[in-house]
Amino acid sequence: MKVLKIYIMSKQEEFDNKVRQILNGYEMPPPERIWPDLDNRLSGKKHVVKPVFYLFLPAFFLFSVAAFYYFGSKSPSSKVESEIANQENRKSLLDLISSHDNKISGGKTRDLKTSLTQRNNRSANYHAITRQPVNRKPFRQTDPGSKINSNENSDFKPKSFQNEYSNTPLTQVITDSKKKELSLNHLKYLGFGKSAIDNDDDKIIAIHGYHSGIKHKPAGKKFSGWEIGAVFSPQVLRFNDAVKYLPVTYNYQAKDTDSKSTYVGTTQSVTDEKDFLLSRSTSFSAGISVRYNITGLLYAGTGVFYQTVTQHFGKTISGPILFSTVKSADLQSAPEISFDYSYNYLRIPLYFNYSMYSTGRLSFYAEAGAAINILNSVKTTFKNSEQPYGSLNINQNMYAVTSVSGESPLSTSSGFISYSSNFSFGVSYLIEPGLFLQAGPEYNIMISGLNKDNTDFYKGLSFPMSIFYHF
Amino acid sequence: MFSEEELLKGCLNNSRIHQKAFYEKYAGKMYALCLRYAKDNMEAEDFLQEGFMKVYDNLGKYRNEGSLEGWIRKVIVNNILQAIRIKKIQFSEIDAAGKAQENETDILSVMAADELFELIRKLPNGYRTVFNLYVVEEYSHKDIAAALGISEGTSKSQLARARMMLQKMVLKNESVKDLYYVETRGIR
């Protein structure tokens, strides 16, 4: 019986071996449609939203609010607006005018009645002045041209204006304004002058939402001017993981068992890339941007930014990877170790920003640019969750390695200059004339000599948030 | 043409050229593997695509221990097993009545790979899975039981029945039988 069983088993084994032998190396061409699907999936994999992005949002909000109050409190105009808003139905216009009478240029005034008479047949949309949600035509971005010049007559008389509307509730002025038309200077009296312009039809409109946040339109001048801003841009998505690293020299600290003395040493470089697995990466940039408003809608800008690209190598290393001989003592790292590499760049961009559409306080823009990135440093930190890094035996004393860090020597041949380009769309919000927030997604691509096969060093989507001030 | 090391590095760097070359190098064998486990071609394509995604994601874990092809095969088989576990295939006890013929192993020697391949694909799901794992992937019954969530006894019985059914199909295969008689006896 036993012999029969052995015989059967050997026959079965023979059969199995034969099957395995026949099927070994057997191939079947897969349908052609599989690779394109795979290609698409590879393009969109590993999109992890980084927690830092969520942490930044409240910070940015607080910063914006603080900036608003800081700049807002310094503006007489916003003070007037605030007063008007608070006393809209009760406060007499006279008080407002009196309190800001000294803001008006005496040489550029004219009589309100004259102005109103000249324009009383025109219909105008002043609803923007009231800031009430009423049906109104969309604001138009216009080149103010010479229309305002014609309004900037010298016949404006503050006293006449004052007499005309003394003890008149503001709501009445606004009601009147629906039938008549006020000049820019009149609106200034109402506290809206800083953001009022003419349009092509010689109708006065308020442009609180004008993208550039221009304080006011000086007669005969263009909307040009410098703006300065602070920008913070966290990475939201990362489209590739292709970041190589430079050879790094690792420094370590070791303490003896009583922690009485510390030993500091340097290990050899680790250059064998295949020992590492890149598991995730993050990036952000922050800096100062200055830009020039060329036409009212188009900006050219530059700036100085600090940019970091961080990548994490997971716990994939089995066996010692760091070796060093210090005073005849060997250091070996423990297995299961992880690394964080941080590439720090100085970024100098050149970009163009175009305001495509404005409505109210909002404006929508498109931006494109290119930048030079100078690699400033590469730092490496090690983490070991379970075991000590290793141990040293120096002069017969045992030292436990307590920390390991790395630095990379930089040179022109190590790809320390890289080039990047960016495209973005976003929205700009005018906090007050001259000050506005800007935010929107931005696609970044960076090419670096660090990747010897010329693959993209970094491709990602970031979310720049900025605050700009117009001089 | 890239070397294996170049392919690995390129894939780890997310280079699409290398990823495609990597796919083209191994897709044929892996598709055949997937077909052996899948109930139809559509399912095999799904197995292949999902399997390669897993391979790309985990390529950094490959430690140069054993062949790369073997490692890829393992990843893809694991992925297939995961899918099979989710689908909860039935390991039914179909009666493969009849004794195995004594010359089935000899007949196999004249059998073409694609004929045997097609016969294996005709096995019922449970038989086929256990047979593939035990005979081709060389899993132990213990491993199969753990991987499929069945008992070792079920694994053994499924294998025995799969073998028997396959042997019967081999013997019934007309073209193989004809070829066998020609080669062994010189007659038709």
XYZ file of C-alpha atoms in Angstrom:
659
model
C 0.000 0.000 0.000
C 2.811 2.317 0.973
C 4.668 1.467 -2.207
C 1.556 2.238 -4.247
C 1.161 5.564 -2.514
C 4.787 6.464 -3.204
C 4.314 5.392 -6.824
C 1.207 7.541 -7.219
C 2.893 10.505 -5.587
C 5.920 10.195 -7.794
C 3.652 10.025 -10.841
C 1.825 13.127 -9.652
C 5.092 14.919 -9.095
C 6.229 13.907 -12.536
C 3.000 15.228 -13.997
C 3.322 18.503 -12.093
C 6.925 18.942 -13.190
C 5.965 18.309 -16.783
C 3.169 20.903 -16.614
C 5.521 23.427 -15.000
C 8.151 22.725 -17.618
C 5.719 23.250 -20.490
C 4.286 26.445 -19.066
C 7.631 27.856 -18.056
C 8.237 30.976 -20.104
C 4.895 30.721 -21.846
C 3.882 34.109 -23.172
C 0.722 35.598 -24.529
C 0.746 39.079 -26.062
C -1.589 41.328 -24.085
C -4.111 43.540 -25.906
C -2.642 46.863 -27.007
C -5.194 48.886 -25.083
C -3.715 47.948 -21.715
C -0.620 50.140 -21.849
C -2.483 53.405 -22.645
C -4.773 52.734 -19.668
C -1.800 51.984 -17.490
C -0.061 55.095 -18.746
C -3.034 57.234 -17.751
C -3.196 55.671 -14.329
C 0.514 56.197 -13.777
C 0.088 59.863 -14.618
C -2.465 60.351 -11.913
C -1.204 58.212 -9.080
C -0.247 59.164 -5.554
C -1.961 62.454 -5.154
C -1.732 63.030 -1.491
C -2.830 66.345 -0.093
C -0.317 67.353 2.470
C -1.457 68.266 5.959
C 0.718 71.381 5.854
C -1.680 72.797 3.316
C -4.558 72.593 5.767
C -2.408 74.007 8.545
C -1.525 76.957 6.423
C -5.051 77.997 5.569
C -6.027 79.322 9.007
C -2.637 81.010 9.334
C -3.144 82.739 6.023
C -6.624 83.792 7.021
C -5.375 85.306 10.274
C -2.571 87.063 8.461
C -5.030 88.514 5.959
C -7.352 89.785 8.668
C -4.427 91.342 10.540
C -3.190 92.989 7.361
C -6.636 94.304 6.627
C -6.926 95.978 10.006
C -3.369 97.257 9.931
C -3.632 98.898 6.527
C -7.306 99.714 6.890
C -6.821 101.758 10.036
C -4.332 103.972 8.251
C -6.674 104.928 5.469
C -8.847 108.032 5.913
C -10.962 106.887 3.037
C -11.893 103.599 4.598
C -12.714 105.483 7.773
C -15.179 107.593 5.839
C -16.647 104.560 4.180
C -17.037 102.931 7.520
C -18.805 105.956 8.904
C -21.104 106.045 5.951
C -21.913 102.415 6.327
C -22.717 102.846 9.984
C -24.843 105.895 9.592
C -26.201 105.292 6.200
C -29.795 106.266 6.958
C -29.308 108.851 9.667
C -26.030 110.689 9.525
C -26.058 113.870 7.605
C -23.696 114.213 4.749
C -22.557 117.538 6.078
C -20.706 115.973 8.971
C -18.865 113.692 6.677
C -17.922 116.417 4.324
C -16.713 118.645 7.109
C -14.548 116.000 8.648
C -12.739 115.393 5.392
C -12.873 118.739 3.805
C -9.137 119.163 3.969
C -8.637 116.135 1.756
C -10.011 117.900 -1.254
C -7.765 119.719 -3.632
C -9.100 123.227 -3.907
C -7.793 123.628 -7.430
C -9.784 120.705 -8.757
C -13.327 121.431 -7.693
C -16.496 122.409 -9.366
C -20.054 123.138 -8.501
C -22.229 120.168 -7.924
C -25.298 121.802 -9.348
C -23.471 122.553 -12.573
C -22.325 119.058 -12.792
C -25.718 117.628 -12.058
C -27.438 119.903 -14.509
C -25.027 118.926 -17.237
C -25.737 115.308 -16.743
C -29.282 115.086 -15.516
C -30.504 113.473 -18.707
C -28.120 110.604 -18.459
C -28.947 107.452 -16.724
C -26.242 106.139 -14.530
C -25.789 103.136 -12.449
C -24.591 104.099 -9.021
C -25.699 101.059 -7.203
C -22.164 100.030 -6.677
C -21.752 102.984 -4.390
C -24.387 101.695 -2.043
C -22.758 98.256 -1.923
C -26.209 96.803 -1.906
C -27.059 93.689 -3.850
C -29.133 95.254 -6.574
C -29.445 94.577 -10.256
C -26.679 96.380 -11.939
C -24.591 96.237 -14.987
C -21.267 94.487 -14.541
C -18.427 96.850 -13.907
C -16.309 97.405 -16.852
C -12.576 97.689 -16.781
C -11.758 100.653 -18.855
C -8.902 102.788 -19.703
C -10.086 105.939 -18.011
C -8.721 108.127 -20.759
C -9.664 111.731 -20.899
C -13.247 111.534 -19.671
C -12.303 112.183 -16.118
C -10.159 115.048 -17.196
C -13.264 116.779 -18.446
C -14.852 116.250 -15.079
C -11.911 117.538 -13.191
C -12.963 121.111 -13.700
C -12.011 123.796 -11.323
C -15.617 124.815 -10.753
C -16.248 122.391 -7.969
C -17.078 124.258 -4.795
C -17.052 122.326 -1.585
C -19.231 124.889 0.086
C -21.925 124.652 -2.592
C -21.845 120.946 -2.361
C -22.050 121.225 1.369
C -25.008 123.608 1.209
C -26.799 121.512 -1.331
C -26.627 118.402 0.758
C -26.303 119.759 4.257
C -28.450 117.854 6.731
C -29.457 115.503 3.950
C -29.414 111.847 4.831
C -27.019 109.854 2.744
C -29.829 107.675 1.461
C -31.301 110.780 -0.130
C -28.005 111.558 -1.842
C -27.952 108.096 -3.208
C -31.537 108.358 -4.377
C -30.633 111.555 -6.115
C -27.656 109.962 -7.653
C -29.914 107.585 -9.511
C -31.426 110.492 -11.355
C -28.376 112.711 -11.541
C -24.742 112.129 -11.905
C -21.909 112.968 -9.601
C -18.394 113.680 -10.618
C -15.352 111.915 -9.318
C -14.641 114.685 -6.875
C -18.155 114.494 -5.495
C -17.729 110.867 -4.911
C -14.534 111.630 -3.130
C -16.560 113.630 -0.704
C -18.688 110.651 -0.107
C -15.639 108.628 0.698
C -15.741 106.587 -2.481
C -13.440 108.715 -4.498
C -10.465 106.492 -3.972
C -12.007 103.821 -6.035
C -14.142 105.692 -8.519
C -13.403 106.022 -12.173
C -15.184 107.019 -15.334
C -16.124 104.606 -18.030
C -16.321 105.179 -21.746
C -19.848 106.543 -21.558
C -18.831 109.240 -19.157
C -20.833 107.596 -16.410
C -19.318 107.391 -13.032
C -19.065 104.007 -11.527
C -17.341 102.656 -8.456
C -14.731 100.054 -8.917
C -14.068 98.726 -5.488
C -13.508 95.354 -7.050
C -11.020 96.492 -9.592
C -8.252 93.965 -9.657
C -5.305 96.248 -9.281
C -6.716 97.856 -6.198
C -5.651 101.214 -7.459
C -6.326 103.864 -4.896
C -7.687 106.365 -7.327
C -7.272 107.403 -10.857
C -5.148 110.511 -11.019
C -6.342 112.758 -13.801
C -4.586 112.138 -17.057
C -2.493 109.265 -15.751
C -2.524 105.597 -16.541
C -3.148 102.814 -14.080
C 0.508 101.991 -13.864
C 2.449 101.465 -10.694
C 4.479 99.123 -8.566
C 3.086 96.534 -6.261
C 4.799 94.468 -3.621
C 3.491 91.248 -2.170
C 4.167 88.341 0.118
C 3.553 84.905 -1.329
C 3.237 81.484 0.252
C 2.724 78.502 -1.991
C 2.269 75.008 -0.538
C 2.284 71.945 -2.725
C -1.124 70.404 -3.133
C -0.456 67.562 -5.547
C 2.685 65.909 -6.764
C 2.661 64.355 -10.226
C 6.022 62.633 -10.113
C 8.354 61.181 -7.576
C 11.410 61.465 -9.719
C 13.780 63.197 -7.384
C 17.213 61.774 -7.162
C 19.628 62.778 -4.552
C 23.198 63.782 -4.346
C 25.879 61.824 -2.566
C 25.640 62.830 1.037
C 28.233 62.758 3.766
C 26.621 61.684 6.991
C 27.593 63.055 10.346
C 26.655 61.357 13.525
C 26.744 61.889 17.219
C 27.336 59.129 19.669
C 27.126 59.130 23.403
C 28.607 56.714 25.841
C 26.378 54.626 27.994
C 26.491 57.119 30.856
C 25.885 60.045 28.500
C 28.970 61.675 29.942
C 30.794 62.241 26.735
C 29.765 62.765 23.167
C 31.564 61.549 20.126
C 31.114 63.147 16.742
C 32.152 61.484 13.525
C 31.644 61.378 9.807
C 30.679 58.390 7.744
C 31.249 57.632 4.127
C 28.867 58.841 1.492
C 25.988 56.690 0.461
C 25.498 56.732 -3.261
C 23.730 53.529 -4.080
C 20.313 54.719 -5.147
C 18.701 51.351 -5.401
C 18.817 50.955 -1.655
C 16.136 53.564 -1.265
C 12.444 53.823 -1.861
C 10.935 57.217 -2.324
C 7.563 57.038 -0.717
C 6.313 60.608 -0.617
C 7.434 64.160 -1.049
C 6.364 67.671 -0.268
C 7.267 71.115 -1.400
C 6.518 74.718 -0.673
C 7.836 78.124 -1.552
C 7.599 81.486 0.122
C 8.941 84.890 -0.729
C 8.526 88.463 -1.764
C 7.262 89.457 -5.166
C 7.347 92.836 -6.858
C 5.508 93.592 -10.035
C 4.732 96.455 -12.309
C 1.288 97.207 -13.593
C 1.863 97.898 -17.249
C -1.580 98.554 -18.661
C -4.029 98.190 -15.818
C -4.686 94.596 -16.765
C -1.208 93.269 -17.423
C 1.575 92.904 -14.867
C 5.198 91.914 -15.193
C 6.768 90.674 -12.010
C 9.748 89.111 -10.340
C 10.858 88.400 -6.792
C 12.953 86.305 -4.487
C 11.634 83.042 -3.126
C 12.805 80.281 -0.877
C 11.681 76.938 -2.205
C 12.058 73.540 -0.664
C 11.422 70.137 -2.183
C 11.324 67.402 0.405
C 11.191 63.714 -0.174
C 10.916 60.807 2.139
C 12.588 57.459 1.822
C 10.658 54.791 3.613
C 11.730 52.030 5.911
C 12.957 49.752 3.214
C 16.527 49.168 4.079
C 17.380 45.790 5.378
C 20.802 45.509 6.856
C 23.448 48.057 7.727
C 23.980 50.817 5.227
C 26.327 53.249 6.887
C 29.886 52.247 7.418
C 32.675 54.173 8.899
C 35.907 53.426 10.570
C 36.735 55.905 13.262
C 39.708 55.183 15.436
C 39.529 51.574 14.363
C 35.924 51.358 15.489
C 33.233 50.376 13.068
C 29.921 52.129 12.907
C 27.028 50.354 11.335
C 23.566 51.689 11.187
C 20.688 49.599 12.359
C 18.307 48.240 9.753
C 14.870 49.699 9.142
C 15.767 53.311 8.836
C 14.078 56.156 6.996
C 15.409 59.346 5.459
C 14.074 62.764 4.679
C 15.874 64.734 2.028
C 15.273 68.432 1.772
C 16.427 70.382 -1.276
C 16.452 74.095 -0.624
C 16.401 76.518 -3.509
C 16.602 80.212 -4.076
C 14.088 80.931 -6.817
C 14.078 84.022 -9.002
C 11.050 84.131 -11.281
C 9.906 86.309 -14.131
C 6.202 86.200 -14.742
C 3.282 87.901 -16.411
C -0.142 88.222 -14.865
C -3.186 89.180 -16.878
C -6.532 90.175 -15.391
C -9.163 88.528 -17.545
C -12.429 89.547 -15.908
C -13.516 91.650 -12.974
C -16.737 91.887 -11.093
C -17.304 93.636 -7.802
C -14.295 93.095 -5.610
C -13.273 89.994 -7.491
C -11.038 89.677 -10.468
C -9.922 86.551 -12.314
C -6.430 86.303 -13.658
C -4.101 84.047 -15.616
C -0.399 83.927 -14.914
C 2.591 82.330 -16.594
C 6.270 82.544 -15.907
C 9.665 80.937 -15.708
C 12.277 80.860 -12.986
C 15.863 80.027 -12.242
C 16.315 77.886 -9.145
C 19.643 77.850 -7.384
C 20.179 74.862 -5.145
C 21.221 76.243 -1.819
C 21.570 73.116 0.276
C 20.567 69.513 0.569
C 19.958 68.265 4.058
C 19.199 64.807 5.236
C 17.714 63.638 8.461
C 17.397 60.104 9.668
C 14.754 58.521 11.748
C 14.760 55.156 13.330
C 11.609 54.142 15.006
C 12.570 51.007 16.815
C 16.246 50.507 17.288
C 19.251 52.625 18.145
C 21.200 53.765 15.143
C 24.126 51.621 16.004
C 26.990 51.490 18.362
C 30.611 52.363 18.486
C 33.384 50.836 20.434
C 35.966 53.518 21.007
C 38.833 52.946 23.359
C 36.876 50.096 24.828
C 33.968 52.359 25.700
C 30.610 51.669 24.119
C 28.936 54.578 22.450
C 25.366 54.524 21.217
C 24.811 56.560 18.086
C 22.118 59.040 18.954
C 21.721 61.123 15.844
C 22.693 61.049 12.208
C 22.410 63.897 9.755
C 23.755 64.479 6.291
C 24.959 67.242 4.051
C 25.748 67.231 0.409
C 28.618 69.045 -1.250
C 27.234 71.268 -3.972
C 28.889 72.016 -7.244
C 27.922 73.202 -10.675
C 28.188 69.654 -11.922
C 25.711 68.391 -9.364
C 22.786 70.115 -10.986
C 22.551 73.011 -8.629
C 20.917 75.235 -11.223
C 17.523 74.168 -12.390
C 14.816 75.757 -14.456
C 11.148 75.832 -13.819
C 8.003 77.200 -15.348
C 4.564 77.796 -13.958
C 1.027 78.416 -15.155
C -1.813 79.450 -12.956
C -5.337 80.738 -12.825
C -6.799 82.389 -9.821
C -8.902 84.991 -8.222
C -7.965 88.312 -6.696
C -10.004 89.894 -3.948
C -9.775 93.575 -3.142
C -9.764 94.117 0.599
C -9.588 97.827 0.199
C -8.212 100.086 -2.488
C -4.533 99.347 -2.783
C -4.598 96.058 -0.878
C -5.775 92.720 -2.116
C -5.475 88.986 -1.731
C -4.744 86.626 -4.543
C -5.020 82.840 -4.691
C -5.393 80.051 -7.209
C -3.943 76.737 -8.314
C -0.595 76.735 -10.075
C 1.045 74.032 -12.164
C 4.804 73.849 -11.712
C 7.392 71.921 -13.583
C 11.080 71.898 -12.745
C 13.896 70.385 -14.741
C 17.139 69.701 -12.976
C 20.513 68.196 -13.719
C 20.016 66.084 -10.615
C 18.084 63.702 -12.782
C 20.693 62.483 -15.179
C 18.224 60.943 -17.585
C 16.547 64.343 -18.032
C 13.251 63.280 -16.577
C 11.290 65.953 -14.783
C 12.695 66.692 -11.390
C 9.475 68.056 -10.059
C 5.951 68.280 -11.430
C 3.226 69.411 -9.152
C 0.253 71.520 -8.411
C 0.636 74.166 -5.754
C -1.736 76.716 -4.357
C -0.031 80.102 -4.074
C -1.675 82.604 -1.776
C -0.485 86.167 -1.705
C -1.232 89.608 -0.444
C -0.217 92.618 -2.573
C 0.002 96.293 -1.842
C -0.175 98.909 -4.563
C 2.066 101.927 -4.015
C 17.178 48.312 -25.108
C 17.592 48.888 -21.403
C 19.368 46.606 -18.995
C 17.414 45.296 -16.026
C 19.206 47.726 -13.725
C 18.421 50.672 -15.998
C 14.800 49.625 -16.167
C 14.588 49.464 -12.404
C 16.184 52.859 -11.903
C 14.064 54.433 -14.598
C 10.861 53.040 -13.157
C 11.806 54.184 -9.677
C 12.297 57.649 -11.124
C 8.877 57.477 -12.703
C 10.356 57.709 -16.187
C 7.555 56.764 -18.532
C 9.938 55.468 -21.196
C 11.435 53.028 -18.727
C 8.037 52.070 -17.353
C 6.833 51.254 -20.848
C 9.939 49.250 -21.672
C 9.536 47.419 -18.383
C 5.919 46.650 -19.225
C 6.784 45.452 -22.710
C 9.470 43.169 -21.374
C 7.297 41.352 -18.859
C 3.716 41.880 -20.037
C 3.606 38.769 -22.257
C 4.515 36.330 -19.512
C 2.410 38.092 -16.935
C -0.619 38.212 -19.198
C -0.321 34.453 -19.697
C -0.153 34.102 -15.935
C -3.245 36.251 -15.491
C -5.120 34.276 -18.138
C -4.488 31.073 -16.221
C -6.250 32.493 -13.171
C -8.947 34.555 -14.837
C -12.310 33.264 -15.896
C -12.177 35.255 -19.132
C -9.963 37.642 -21.078
C -11.519 40.751 -19.576
C -10.732 39.628 -16.084
C -7.193 38.748 -17.129
C -6.703 42.265 -18.490
C -7.897 43.689 -15.190
C -5.511 41.427 -13.300
C -2.651 42.494 -15.532
C -3.325 46.210 -15.217
C -3.844 46.129 -11.469
C -0.845 43.868 -11.073
C 1.477 46.201 -12.965
C 0.248 49.159 -10.929
C 1.185 47.226 -7.803
C 4.533 46.347 -9.316
C 5.336 49.992 -10.143
C 4.236 51.095 -6.697
C 6.348 48.517 -4.922
C 9.347 48.273 -7.196
C 11.518 50.001 -4.617
C 10.970 47.050 -2.321
C 12.651 44.675 -4.710
C 15.862 43.717 -2.964
C 17.765 41.872 -5.695
C 17.046 38.606 -3.940
C 15.986 36.204 -6.657
C 15.069 37.150 -10.183
C 13.132 40.291 -10.942
C 10.715 38.294 -13.068
C 10.023 36.002 -10.145
C 9.365 38.966 -7.913
C 6.992 40.540 -10.442
C 5.182 37.222 -10.789
C 4.797 37.047 -7.019
C 3.367 40.551 -6.798
C 0.906 39.872 -9.591
C -0.169 36.518 -8.149
C -0.707 38.146 -4.747
C -2.831 40.777 -6.382
C -4.862 38.121 -8.166
C -5.344 36.214 -4.915
C -6.588 39.350 -3.269
C -9.150 39.783 -6.028
C -10.131 36.128 -5.780
C -10.620 36.427 -2.023
C -12.910 39.392 -2.577
C -14.922 37.519 -5.175
C -15.175 34.498 -2.855
C -15.025 31.868 -5.543
C -16.652 28.543 -4.805
C -14.413 25.574 -4.289
C -17.006 23.047 -5.330
C -16.399 19.337 -5.329
C -17.098 18.428 -8.917
C -16.802 14.706 -9.459
C -13.957 14.078 -11.803
C -14.911 10.443 -12.012
C -12.649 7.903 -13.507
C -9.142 6.793 -12.914
C -6.277 8.763 -14.187
C -4.715 7.175 -17.188
C -1.260 5.885 -16.629
C 0.280 7.457 -19.711
C -0.940 11.025 -19.229
C 2.539 12.238 -18.306
C 3.976 10.781 -21.500
C 1.274 12.430 -23.542
C 2.131 15.750 -21.960
C 5.603 15.477 -23.467
C 4.176 15.872 -26.956
C 1.717 18.549 -25.963
C 2.214 22.137 -27.064
C 2.232 24.789 -24.378
C -0.757 26.643 -25.788
C -2.846 23.452 -25.843
C -2.072 22.707 -22.226
C -2.648 26.358 -21.409
C -6.124 26.241 -22.905
C -6.954 23.034 -21.075
C -5.949 24.567 -17.740
C -8.180 27.533 -18.478
C -11.096 25.148 -18.935
C -10.815 23.872 -15.354
C -13.459 25.131 -12.919
C -12.446 28.241 -10.965
C -11.545 26.568 -7.679
C -9.635 23.701 -9.286
C -7.799 26.053 -11.584
C -6.735 28.420 -8.834
C -5.403 25.709 -6.550
C -3.765 23.873 -9.427
C -2.004 27.026 -10.625
C -0.828 27.930 -7.163
C 0.428 24.463 -6.272
C 1.811 23.203 -9.538
C 2.991 26.330 -11.330
C 3.671 28.780 -8.493
C 4.805 25.962 -6.184
C 2.845 27.146 -3.164
C 2.412 24.664 -0.332
C -1.085 23.597 0.693
C -0.613 25.575 3.876
C 0.135 28.740 1.895
C -2.762 28.128 -0.467
C -5.115 27.618 2.451
C -3.967 30.871 4.019
C -4.096 32.789 0.754
C -7.574 31.635 -0.236
C -9.108 31.320 3.189
C -9.817 27.606 2.858
C -8.675 24.546 4.770
C -5.608 22.557 3.771
C -7.862 19.563 3.186
C -9.950 21.528 0.690
C -6.781 22.657 -1.039
C -5.561 19.060 -1.330
C -8.848 17.720 -2.608
C -9.211 20.568 -5.120
C -5.723 19.844 -6.403
C -6.352 16.112 -6.702
C -9.556 16.681 -8.613
C -7.961 19.345 -10.775
C -5.149 16.989 -11.687
C -7.559 14.217 -12.508
C -9.761 16.428 -14.618
C -6.807 17.861 -16.463
C -5.381 14.424 -17.128
C -8.692 13.322 -18.563
C -8.863 16.373 -20.751
C -5.334 15.788 -21.934
C -6.177 12.247 -22.914
C -9.347 13.319 -24.645
C -7.510 15.931 -26.630
C -7.627 14.451 -30.151
C -4.681 16.219 -31.657
C -2.477 15.285 -28.748
C -3.621 11.704 -28.784
C -2.950 11.401 -32.489
C 0.487 12.877 -32.136
C 1.245 10.621 -29.185
C 0.387 7.457 -31.120
C 2.383 8.564 -34.123
C 5.444 9.283 -32.010
C 5.305 6.221 -29.790
C 4.032 3.521 -32.127
C 4.729 4.856 -35.547
C 1.103 4.292 -36.591
C -2.016 6.223 -36.634
